[in-house]
Amino acid sequence: MKIMKWKKLVTLGCVVVMTVSSVTACGSNTTENQTVEATEQSEENQSDSVIVQVTAVEGDQITADVGTLTTASADASGNGASGGEAPSGEAPGGDDSGNGAPGEAPSGEAPGGDNSGNGAPGEAPSGDAPGGEAPSGEAPGGDDSGNGAPGEAPSGEAPSGDAPGGQMPGGSSFEASGESITFTLTDDTAITLEYLQGSDEGNADDIAVGSVLEVVLDEDNQAVSVTVRNLNAGGGFGGSGEVTNGTSANTITEDTEVDSETYISTGDDENALRVDGATVILKDITIEKTAGSSSNTEDGDFYGQNAGLLVLNGATATITGATVNTSVTNGNGVFSYGEGTVVNISDSTIRTTENNSGGIQTTGGGTMNAANLDVETQGNSAAAIRSDRGGGTVNVDGGSYVTNGTGSPAIYCTADISVSDATLTANASEGVVVEGKNSVALTDCDVTGNMSNTYNGDADENIHCIMIYQSMSGDADVGEATFSAEGGSITAKTGDMFYITNTDCEITLKDVAFTLANDVFLRVEGNSSSRGWGTEGANGGDVTLTADSQEFTGNILVDEISSLALTMKNGTSYEGAINPDGDGGTVDVTLDDNSTWTLTGDSYITSFDGDTSNIAANGYHLYVNGEQVL
């Protein structure tokens, strides 16, 4: 989870990948170790490319170690070629929202500003990965052993085979030769950023110490072209490169019914209880995960390693009256992993205290049905209702869901999540985050968001209550996100109410009571912070917002690389201004005969469908396509 996914994004500044003809896409059916040899910098081969890793950047002068890049790909049997270890893309302490704690690397994004190098992740514009489609973010269901079934791995899915050395199929490693060079960037140097899939134009700011580059030099030792390589480019899945569930102190593999048992774990990478492939009824059980470290944070996020209770391999667990306590990293309370796996949990209490420890977690296509839960988390990257790579289906009815850490929204969504009649409170984070082609539907819920900080205090980063975005980390399919809310309330204690960046989305609101923290109801724009997503200048949002029988206030801001189609119908009442500064992208407004708009500032839109008599000018002006109409 890489929110907003600071944890799961591969930092361009740390592990950047290059575009070489030898890099094999995920799902390849060939086996080979491909090594790109660095060329000697002599007058005879000055035009050849050289593979380097940056050791110093002083203005336009780049000093780097020369070396080789080895790329491994998977064969038809699913066995990875040998090679170096592929970076996980995440550092401990990452948050679900993409707000990394100090020292954390984005999940799949690159530094330098977002997904474009999010030294910051290097994202792709509008959710599209430059030069190709972004990883789907799906995770395979896995076989009975808990390991992914062999075969082709669709884009964004976990590689199917085991990769010796922990390297993912398609992943690469840099090995220095002992030679060092210094070269100069010029205004004519062509700089390309390579993402998990595809590439895009970059600039000098995307080259940092630790970056791996493919460079072509001229006879004056000036760079003709530079490709910032992404060493994770073939696999795109992070973690250990294979489905790794860890071990379990207690495992149920046969259909059974259990009453009032206690399950304890203190081991590393170990579940207190695992339900594997069985249909089980668990009544009034106690889960205590009191010790045990996690060897790979993303394996914990993706596959349930180190969770309190893990259900997998098509099992069905029906849980009532449970008490679940965890105090370890990756100590997700109750975890549903894999296609066909179903967790039904009700009238239970879940408490987690450490980072990357959600209340209920769903990944790999699993299903989670929850009713009347009492969930509270303390750590960072610890959403109360949490999903991650591969998503699934989550249905929640009633209960209280509270988070206290940064980057820990009440809901972090890379799945299809429906919540009704629940209280959702994030005391130091966004209330809800939706990533990629996924959905959140709220019915009669009370949501409170209190995002208290940004990554490293970056002033360019947005503060908000509801965030909808695409991280390009591979955790979520690229496509249109969906957010709907009917009834209930949404309260922003800080920042904007809605923030949309680097994705398309559809928002539907009906009879929701909004409480704003500032004067911005909706902000749709690109991002340029150190942790942003997409390529700066092409990472805006495209939003369709339908307000049905809805009262709302606050300004709507849409920047020049974004768009908004706003429909107000069935007695909707809006008080606010749209792009009051006069600059911005395409904004189309439809206002039916039963709805009203009261201006609180001059407003600039592209088109208007409705009767201007339903607009109260309130002393301000409305401009449509540059012409004043009120």
XYZ file of C-alpha atoms in Angstrom:
630
model
C 0.000 0.000 0.000
C 2.058 1.103 -1.172
C -0.212 6.195 -0.327
C -0.327 6.501 -1.525
C 2.574 4.088 -1.288
C 5.644 5.433 -0.178
C 6.602 2.030 1.016
C 6.051 0.076 -2.097
C 7.285 2.344 -4.748
C 10.730 1.600 -6.122
C 12.752 4.752 -5.616
C 14.223 5.987 -8.820
C 17.000 7.569 -6.835
C 17.900 4.284 -5.221
C 17.110 1.581 -7.707
C 16.430 2.864 -11.118
C 16.153 0.665 -14.140
C 17.304 1.073 -17.681
C 15.860 0.312 -21.047
C 18.029 -2.277 -22.679
C 16.940 -4.577 -25.412
C 17.820 -7.491 -23.164
C 15.300 -6.695 -20.408
C 12.527 -9.268 -20.547
C 8.928 -8.421 -19.688
C 7.054 -10.112 -16.879
C 5.649 -13.424 -18.036
C 8.443 -14.234 -20.467
C 8.896 -17.909 -21.351
C 12.648 -17.807 -21.885
C 15.463 -18.487 -19.464
C 18.717 -16.678 -19.596
C 21.104 -14.494 -17.677
C 21.710 -11.380 -19.679
C 24.708 -9.244 -18.825
C 25.288 -5.818 -20.285
C 28.997 -5.163 -20.272
C 30.296 -1.669 -19.626
C 32.353 -0.365 -22.518
C 35.807 1.152 -22.261
C 35.663 4.891 -22.727
C 38.112 5.254 -25.590
C 38.081 7.246 -28.781
C 37.198 4.084 -30.695
C 33.916 3.471 -28.829
C 32.918 6.859 -27.423
C 29.446 6.434 -28.996
C 28.723 3.116 -27.212
C 26.585 2.984 -24.097
C 28.041 2.382 -20.653
C 26.300 1.152 -17.495
C 27.111 3.226 -14.400
C 25.926 3.885 -10.866
C 26.057 7.516 -9.730
C 28.365 8.296 -6.802
C 28.312 12.109 -6.918
C 26.293 14.894 -8.563
C 27.842 18.363 -8.697
C 25.798 20.621 -10.924
C 26.098 19.227 -14.456
C 29.026 16.985 -13.519
C 28.192 13.352 -12.797
C 30.713 10.945 -11.246
C 29.831 7.265 -11.399
C 31.164 3.740 -11.044
C 31.257 1.749 -14.265
C 29.915 -1.781 -14.143
C 27.601 -4.422 -15.509
C 23.887 -5.029 -15.242
C 22.629 -8.600 -14.950
C 19.005 -9.354 -15.753
C 17.257 -12.637 -14.928
C 14.021 -13.836 -16.480
C 11.690 -16.720 -15.750
C 11.525 -19.850 -17.870
C 8.419 -21.758 -18.832
C 8.660 -23.914 -15.766
C 8.537 -20.898 -13.523
C 12.105 -21.169 -12.302
C 13.927 -17.874 -12.191
C 17.456 -17.501 -13.409
C 20.061 -16.913 -10.820
C 21.151 -13.420 -10.026
C 21.362 -10.749 -7.415
C 18.634 -9.964 -4.994
C 15.872 -7.742 -6.284
C 14.980 -4.790 -4.131
C 11.680 -5.048 -2.340
C 10.813 -1.460 -3.051
C 9.846 -0.881 0.518
C 11.584 0.200 3.649
C 10.239 -0.567 7.082
C 7.793 1.961 8.414
C 6.090 2.811 5.134
C 2.519 3.926 5.201
C -0.514 2.875 3.244
C -1.076 6.345 1.947
C 2.264 6.714 0.364
C 3.493 8.944 3.121
C 6.761 7.318 3.996
C 8.325 7.525 7.341
C 11.913 8.698 7.277
C 14.121 6.179 5.564
C 11.242 4.562 3.737
C 11.190 3.968 0.034
C 8.076 4.197 -2.077
C 6.464 0.978 -3.262
C 7.474 0.722 -6.803
C 7.743 4.423 -7.294
C 10.939 6.184 -7.907
C 12.331 9.148 -6.089
C 12.724 12.544 -7.433
C 9.173 13.433 -7.495
C 6.706 10.756 -7.465
C 6.487 7.818 -9.404
C 8.614 9.530 -11.811
C 11.373 9.088 -9.440
C 9.590 9.596 -6.256
C 12.562 10.035 -4.346
C 9.737 10.296 -4.895
C 7.943 7.823 -6.991
C 7.970 8.274 -10.705
C 4.446 8.021 -11.761
C 2.830 8.025 -15.068
C 0.472 10.643 -16.329
C -3.200 10.240 -15.582
C -2.590 6.753 -14.358
C -1.100 5.602 -17.634
C 2.417 4.369 -17.592
C 4.389 6.099 -20.301
C 5.167 3.768 -23.110
C 2.951 0.995 -21.866
C 0.312 -0.149 -19.471
C 1.034 -0.163 -15.791
C 1.099 -3.371 -13.836
C -2.304 -4.739 -13.035
C -1.503 -5.141 -9.409
C -3.180 -8.509 -9.221
C -1.698 -11.256 -7.182
C -2.110 -14.895 -8.065
C -4.359 -16.977 -5.925
C -1.652 -19.454 -5.144
C -1.706 -23.230 -4.974
C -2.382 -25.398 -1.961
C 1.091 -24.858 -0.678
C 0.597 -21.132 -0.579
C 2.985 -20.599 -3.448
C 1.888 -19.054 -6.691
C 0.986 -21.582 -9.325
C 3.487 -21.968 -12.121
C 2.836 -20.360 -15.419
C 2.753 -16.948 -16.961
C 2.505 -13.999 -14.612
C 0.167 -11.331 -15.930
C 1.417 -7.769 -15.727
C 1.648 -6.684 -12.138
C 1.124 -10.173 -10.795
C 3.638 -11.993 -8.722
C 6.165 -13.989 -10.685
C 5.088 -17.596 -10.739
C 8.372 -19.280 -10.076
C 11.025 -19.304 -7.427
C 13.924 -17.012 -8.161
C 17.210 -18.116 -6.638
C 18.843 -15.477 -4.559
C 15.552 -13.735 -4.015
C 15.706 -12.076 -7.404
C 12.473 -11.598 -9.223
C 12.226 -12.758 -12.810
C 13.208 -9.747 -14.865
C 14.905 -8.022 -11.949
C 18.433 -6.687 -12.376
C 21.486 -5.994 -10.270
C 24.438 -3.658 -10.785
C 27.991 -4.866 -10.173
C 30.803 -2.316 -10.162
C 33.944 -3.075 -12.184
C 36.261 -0.833 -10.162
C 36.452 1.832 -12.884
C 35.061 5.337 -12.332
C 34.145 8.045 -14.860
C 33.025 11.670 -14.797
C 30.827 13.116 -17.535
C 28.807 16.253 -18.206
C 25.110 16.776 -18.790
C 24.205 19.416 -21.363
C 20.987 21.099 -22.436
C 20.916 18.657 -25.360
C 21.257 15.499 -23.256
C 18.224 13.271 -23.787
C 17.160 11.859 -20.408
C 14.745 8.922 -20.203
C 13.142 7.427 -17.094
C 12.386 3.722 -17.124
C 9.420 2.553 -15.040
C 8.226 -0.892 -14.019
C 6.691 -0.941 -17.489
C 7.302 1.715 -20.112
C 9.374 4.865 -20.004
C 9.042 8.618 -20.208
C 11.070 11.777 -20.634
C 13.025 12.873 -17.572
C 15.333 15.694 -16.555
C 18.548 16.256 -14.616
C 16.683 16.296 -11.302
C 15.876 12.608 -11.821
C 19.563 11.679 -11.587
C 20.683 11.189 -8.002
C 23.387 9.407 -6.074
C 22.613 5.696 -6.315
C 20.850 5.949 -9.679
C 21.816 3.289 -12.208
C 22.196 4.785 -15.668
C 22.826 3.721 -19.230
C 24.853 6.542 -20.758
C 26.008 7.360 -24.280
C 28.944 9.821 -24.347
C 30.401 11.872 -27.169
C 34.094 12.463 -27.817
C 34.142 15.359 -25.311
C 32.773 13.136 -22.527
C 29.414 14.872 -22.671
C 26.281 12.787 -22.293
C 24.357 12.407 -25.537
C 21.689 10.335 -23.796
C 20.998 9.022 -20.299
C 18.492 6.327 -19.376
C 17.664 6.059 -15.687
C 17.207 2.335 -15.264
C 14.659 0.573 -13.037
C 16.373 -2.497 -11.629
C 13.004 -4.043 -10.796
C 11.740 -3.797 -14.346
C 10.724 -7.315 -15.280
C 8.980 -8.520 -12.186
C 7.275 -5.458 -10.853
C 5.990 -7.291 -7.799
C 8.306 -6.477 -4.913
C 8.668 -8.571 -1.794
C 10.819 -11.668 -1.990
C 9.766 -12.377 -5.583
C 7.576 -15.346 -4.673
C 4.484 -15.984 -2.602
C 5.901 -16.192 0.906
C 3.435 -16.733 3.736
C 6.051 -17.578 6.350
C 5.265 -20.208 8.978
C 2.606 -20.730 11.613
C 2.656 -21.685 15.276
C -0.738 -23.359 14.833
C -2.318 -24.561 11.585
C -5.790 -25.957 10.883
C -6.001 -27.993 7.678
C -9.154 -30.065 8.326
C -12.783 -28.965 8.540
C -13.580 -28.391 12.192
C -15.204 -26.227 14.838
C -13.145 -24.620 17.611
C -14.426 -22.929 20.758
C -12.558 -20.755 23.304
C -9.016 -21.684 22.273
C -5.984 -19.392 22.618
C -3.296 -19.241 19.917
C 0.068 -17.570 20.625
C 3.056 -16.780 18.389
C 6.472 -15.346 19.215
C 8.370 -16.578 16.148
C 9.769 -14.617 13.213
C 7.582 -14.547 10.067
C 5.079 -16.660 11.963
C 1.289 -16.568 12.264
C -0.309 -17.339 15.605
C -3.005 -19.268 13.726
C -3.357 -20.292 10.096
C -6.417 -21.798 8.409
C -5.195 -23.569 5.286
C -7.706 -24.884 2.752
C -10.281 -25.935 5.368
C -13.784 -24.858 6.332
C -13.574 -23.829 9.963
C -15.833 -22.254 12.597
C -13.949 -20.344 15.294
C -15.892 -19.159 18.342
C -14.565 -16.930 21.128
C -10.933 -17.606 20.247
C -7.975 -15.458 21.348
C -5.066 -14.614 19.043
C -1.864 -13.236 20.598
C 1.040 -12.320 18.295
C 3.402 -10.929 20.926
C 6.850 -11.217 19.312
C 8.622 -12.209 16.123
C 10.160 -9.975 13.455
C 9.216 -9.783 9.776
C 12.024 -10.518 7.320
C 10.313 -8.738 4.422
C 7.711 -6.052 4.965
C 6.087 -6.491 1.583
C 5.724 -10.242 2.062
C 3.817 -9.343 5.204
C 1.713 -6.793 3.338
C 1.031 -9.013 0.320
C 0.854 -12.555 1.691
C 0.107 -12.409 5.414
C 3.533 -13.308 6.734
C 3.684 -12.522 10.490
C -0.066 -11.785 10.717
C -2.061 -12.826 13.753
C -4.566 -14.990 11.852
C -3.970 -15.926 8.200
C -6.629 -17.676 6.092
C -5.517 -18.929 2.669
C -5.698 -21.519 -0.104
C -9.453 -21.378 -0.596
C -10.284 -21.840 3.081
C -13.472 -20.504 4.638
C -13.193 -19.262 8.219
C -16.270 -18.114 10.139
C -15.155 -16.227 13.251
C -17.344 -14.860 16.042
C -16.446 -13.288 19.361
C -12.703 -13.310 18.712
C -10.047 -11.228 20.481
C -6.995 -10.514 18.303
C -3.913 -8.666 19.596
C -0.641 -8.136 17.730
C 2.446 -6.125 18.699
C 4.832 -6.804 15.798
C 5.617 -5.315 12.370
C 3.353 -6.882 9.735
C 1.086 -7.976 12.547
C -2.098 -7.612 10.521
C -4.907 -8.812 12.736
C -6.993 -11.016 10.442
C -5.734 -11.655 6.894
C -7.599 -13.164 3.923
C -5.254 -14.168 1.093
C -5.940 -15.651 -2.331
C -8.740 -16.450 -4.758
C -11.491 -18.530 -3.211
C -10.502 -17.690 0.365
C -13.351 -16.318 2.490
C -13.227 -14.843 5.991
C -16.509 -14.146 7.765
C -15.796 -12.329 11.020
C -18.266 -10.712 13.398
C -18.579 -9.292 16.915
C -14.820 -9.375 17.430
C -12.115 -7.043 18.780
C -8.826 -6.410 16.968
C -5.893 -4.374 18.295
C -2.533 -3.862 16.537
C 0.315 -1.659 17.752
C 3.120 -1.700 15.166
C 3.757 -0.519 11.591
C 2.274 -2.306 8.576
C -0.315 -3.901 10.829
C -3.844 -3.404 9.597
C -6.952 -4.545 11.378
C -8.505 -6.658 8.632
C -6.359 -7.197 5.523
C -7.345 -8.630 2.124
C -5.015 -9.388 -0.798
C -4.558 -11.699 -3.768
C -8.278 -11.827 -4.608
C -9.492 -12.958 -1.182
C -12.845 -12.086 0.394
C -13.454 -10.477 3.781
C -16.952 -10.145 5.250
C -16.944 -8.247 8.554
C -19.754 -7.224 10.890
C -19.751 -5.235 14.122
C -16.005 -5.234 14.658
C -14.114 -3.096 17.152
C -10.781 -2.355 15.425
C -8.007 0.008 16.488
C -4.461 0.289 15.132
C -1.523 2.338 16.426
C 1.254 1.994 13.840
C 2.084 3.681 10.547
C 0.814 2.047 7.366
C -1.838 0.331 9.426
C -5.264 0.983 7.946
C -8.123 -0.453 9.961
C -9.710 -1.820 6.784
C -6.725 -2.619 4.625
C -6.079 -4.176 1.224
C -2.966 -4.574 -0.848
C -1.640 -6.154 -4.001
C -4.129 -8.344 -5.808
C -7.043 -6.809 -3.934
C -10.247 -8.763 -3.520
C -13.691 -8.093 -2.073
C -14.382 -6.541 1.331
C -17.838 -6.084 2.837
C -18.174 -4.359 6.207
C -21.413 -3.840 8.121
C -21.367 -1.884 11.363
C -18.609 -1.451 13.887
C -15.872 1.008 14.791
C -12.585 1.307 12.880
C -9.948 3.646 14.321
C -6.334 4.356 13.323
C -3.700 6.451 15.098
C -0.575 6.253 12.915
C 0.505 8.341 9.949
C -0.255 6.915 6.530
C -2.983 4.851 8.171
C -6.364 5.785 6.749
C -9.436 4.104 8.164
C -9.779 2.491 4.714
C -6.919 1.859 2.304
C -8.396 0.442 -0.871
C -6.833 -1.628 -3.644
C -9.951 -3.817 -3.784
C -13.733 -3.527 -4.040
C -14.749 -2.319 -0.590
C -18.290 -1.669 0.650
C -18.919 -0.312 4.151
C -22.263 0.463 5.779
C -23.359 1.812 9.156
C -19.794 2.048 10.452
C -17.718 4.676 12.233
C -14.402 5.266 10.449
C -11.849 7.464 12.230
C -8.259 8.239 11.209
C -6.627 10.340 13.905
C -3.397 11.125 12.012
C -4.135 10.276 8.397
C -6.621 10.535 5.547
C -10.013 9.067 6.239
C -10.157 7.030 3.024
C -7.674 6.315 0.232
C -8.541 4.626 -3.064
C -5.722 3.522 -5.342
C -6.099 2.654 -9.020
C -8.971 0.767 -10.615
C -10.741 -0.033 -7.365
C -13.795 1.110 -5.450
C -15.081 2.279 -2.096
C -18.826 2.493 -1.458
C -19.980 4.030 1.831
C -23.568 3.875 3.069
C -24.595 5.707 6.251
C -21.031 5.818 7.553
C -19.423 8.509 9.692
C -15.896 9.235 8.413
C -13.310 11.479 10.050
C -9.890 12.227 8.571
C -7.108 14.139 10.306
C -4.013 13.918 8.091
C -1.425 15.529 10.323
C 1.770 15.464 8.312
C 3.353 14.975 4.903
C 6.429 13.054 3.864
C 9.425 14.830 5.408
C 7.224 17.873 5.866
C 7.252 18.583 2.106
C 5.317 21.809 1.647
C 4.421 20.816 -1.939
C 2.486 17.796 -0.738
C -1.268 17.934 -0.295
C -3.190 17.502 2.956
C -6.636 15.989 2.511
C -9.410 13.798 3.905
C -10.245 11.584 0.916
C -7.514 10.739 -1.591
C -7.939 8.976 -4.940
C -4.763 8.310 -6.917
C -2.585 5.848 -8.824
C 0.850 5.119 -7.396
C 2.088 3.042 -10.370
C 3.631 0.662 -7.849
C 1.894 -2.361 -9.327
C -0.381 -2.710 -6.300
C -3.493 -1.657 -8.219
C -4.701 -1.902 -11.817
C -4.523 1.284 -13.847
C -8.009 2.519 -14.677
C -10.957 4.439 -13.316
C -11.358 4.487 -9.551
C -14.797 4.737 -7.960
C -15.881 6.423 -4.740
C -19.484 6.730 -3.609
C -21.082 7.889 -0.382
C -24.756 7.981 0.526
C -26.004 9.258 3.851
C -23.811 9.571 6.898
C -21.119 12.181 7.296
C -17.561 12.969 6.219
C -15.491 15.317 8.379
C -12.104 16.738 7.425
C -10.137 17.933 10.443
C -7.294 19.191 8.211
C -6.719 19.950 4.540
C -8.931 19.562 1.480
C -11.993 17.340 1.486
C -11.138 15.476 -1.766
C -7.765 15.233 -3.517
C -7.401 13.446 -6.858
C -4.099 13.033 -8.689
C -2.629 10.806 -11.408
C -5.811 8.859 -12.095
C -9.299 8.860 -13.569
C -12.149 8.520 -11.111
C -15.896 8.677 -10.684
C -17.355 10.170 -7.507
C -21.043 9.921 -6.568
C -22.412 11.750 -3.520
C -25.947 11.669 -2.137
C -27.237 13.232 1.059
C -23.868 13.247 2.855
C -23.198 15.781 5.637
C -19.790 17.351 4.922
C -17.685 19.312 7.414
C -14.727 21.072 5.776
C -11.428 22.031 7.377
C -10.624 24.710 4.797
C -12.295 26.293 1.774
C -11.469 23.503 -0.716
C -14.045 20.803 -1.368
C -12.331 19.196 -4.353
C -8.790 19.532 -5.713
C -7.919 17.778 -8.989
C -4.339 18.333 -10.005
C -0.928 16.929 -10.777
C 1.747 16.733 -8.132
C 5.378 17.742 -7.909
C 6.376 16.831 -4.373
C 9.374 14.659 -3.573
C 6.990 11.735 -3.174
C 4.575 12.400 -6.010
C 3.057 9.989 -8.516
C 3.397 10.077 -12.279
C 5.423 12.316 -14.498
C 5.307 15.910 -13.379
C 3.320 17.942 -15.883
C 1.313 14.934 -17.061
C -0.023 13.427 -13.846
C -3.282 15.261 -13.308
C -6.702 13.752 -12.735
C -9.838 13.270 -14.801
C -12.915 13.289 -12.570
C -16.622 12.740 -13.032
C -18.527 14.026 -9.996
C -22.266 13.534 -9.595
C -24.004 15.317 -6.698
C -27.505 13.902 -6.187
C -29.753 15.515 -3.566
C -26.556 16.830 -2.039
C -25.700 20.001 -0.142
C -22.037 20.998 -0.245
C -19.798 24.015 0.015
C -16.208 24.904 -0.798
C -14.105 25.721 -3.827
C -13.352 23.326 -6.649
C -9.854 23.583 -8.130
C -8.898 21.832 -11.375
C -5.429 22.454 -12.773
C -4.462 22.777 -16.434
C -3.539 19.085 -16.840
C -6.785 17.846 -15.271
C -10.487 17.810 -16.039
C -13.834 17.694 -14.256
C -17.352 16.838 -15.382
C -19.668 18.039 -12.590
C -23.369 17.154 -12.545
C -25.718 18.565 -9.903
C -29.221 17.113 -9.832
C -32.354 16.366 -7.809
C -32.281 19.375 -5.513
C -28.548 19.637 -5.050
C -27.321 22.885 -3.518
C -23.729 24.047 -4.037
C -22.074 27.148 -2.569
C -18.587 27.732 -3.878
C -16.337 28.896 -6.676
C -14.730 26.867 -9.441
C -11.185 27.845 -10.434
C -11.594 31.376 -9.022
C -8.110 32.364 -10.173
C -9.132 31.946 -13.805
C -6.587 29.276 -14.670
C -7.234 25.582 -14.964
C -8.222 22.611 -17.052
C -11.473 21.566 -18.669
C -14.510 21.930 -16.391
C -17.960 21.004 -17.695
C -20.898 21.782 -15.406
C -24.438 20.408 -15.693
C -27.101 21.920 -13.397
C -30.644 20.576 -13.527
C -33.771 22.679 -12.970
C -34.139 21.533 -9.350
C -30.596 22.377 -8.265
C -28.829 25.630 -7.385
C -25.333 27.071 -7.394
C -24.409 30.090 -5.279
C -21.121 31.710 -6.271
C -18.673 32.580 -3.501
C -16.107 33.914 -5.946
C -15.602 34.458 -9.658
C -15.756 31.090 -11.428
C -14.221 29.947 -14.702
C -15.541 26.858 -16.466
C -15.371 25.413 -19.976
C -19.037 24.634 -20.596
C -22.378 24.998 -18.839
C -25.545 22.968 -19.376
C -28.486 24.405 -17.476
C -30.359 27.600 -16.751
C -28.287 30.470 -15.386
C -31.344 31.580 -13.403
C -30.508 28.717 -11.033
C -27.163 30.362 -10.294
C -26.995 33.072 -7.632
C -24.182 35.434 -8.650
C -23.886 36.792 -5.108
C -21.856 39.739 -6.434
C -19.448 37.544 -8.450
C -19.145 36.523 -12.096
C -19.340 33.268 -14.011
C -17.177 32.879 -17.101
C -17.895 30.094 -19.593
C -15.171 29.402 -22.129
C -13.754 32.851 -21.475
C -17.051 34.754 -21.814
C -18.866 36.323 -18.880
C -22.401 34.924 -18.586
C -23.223 36.280 -15.127
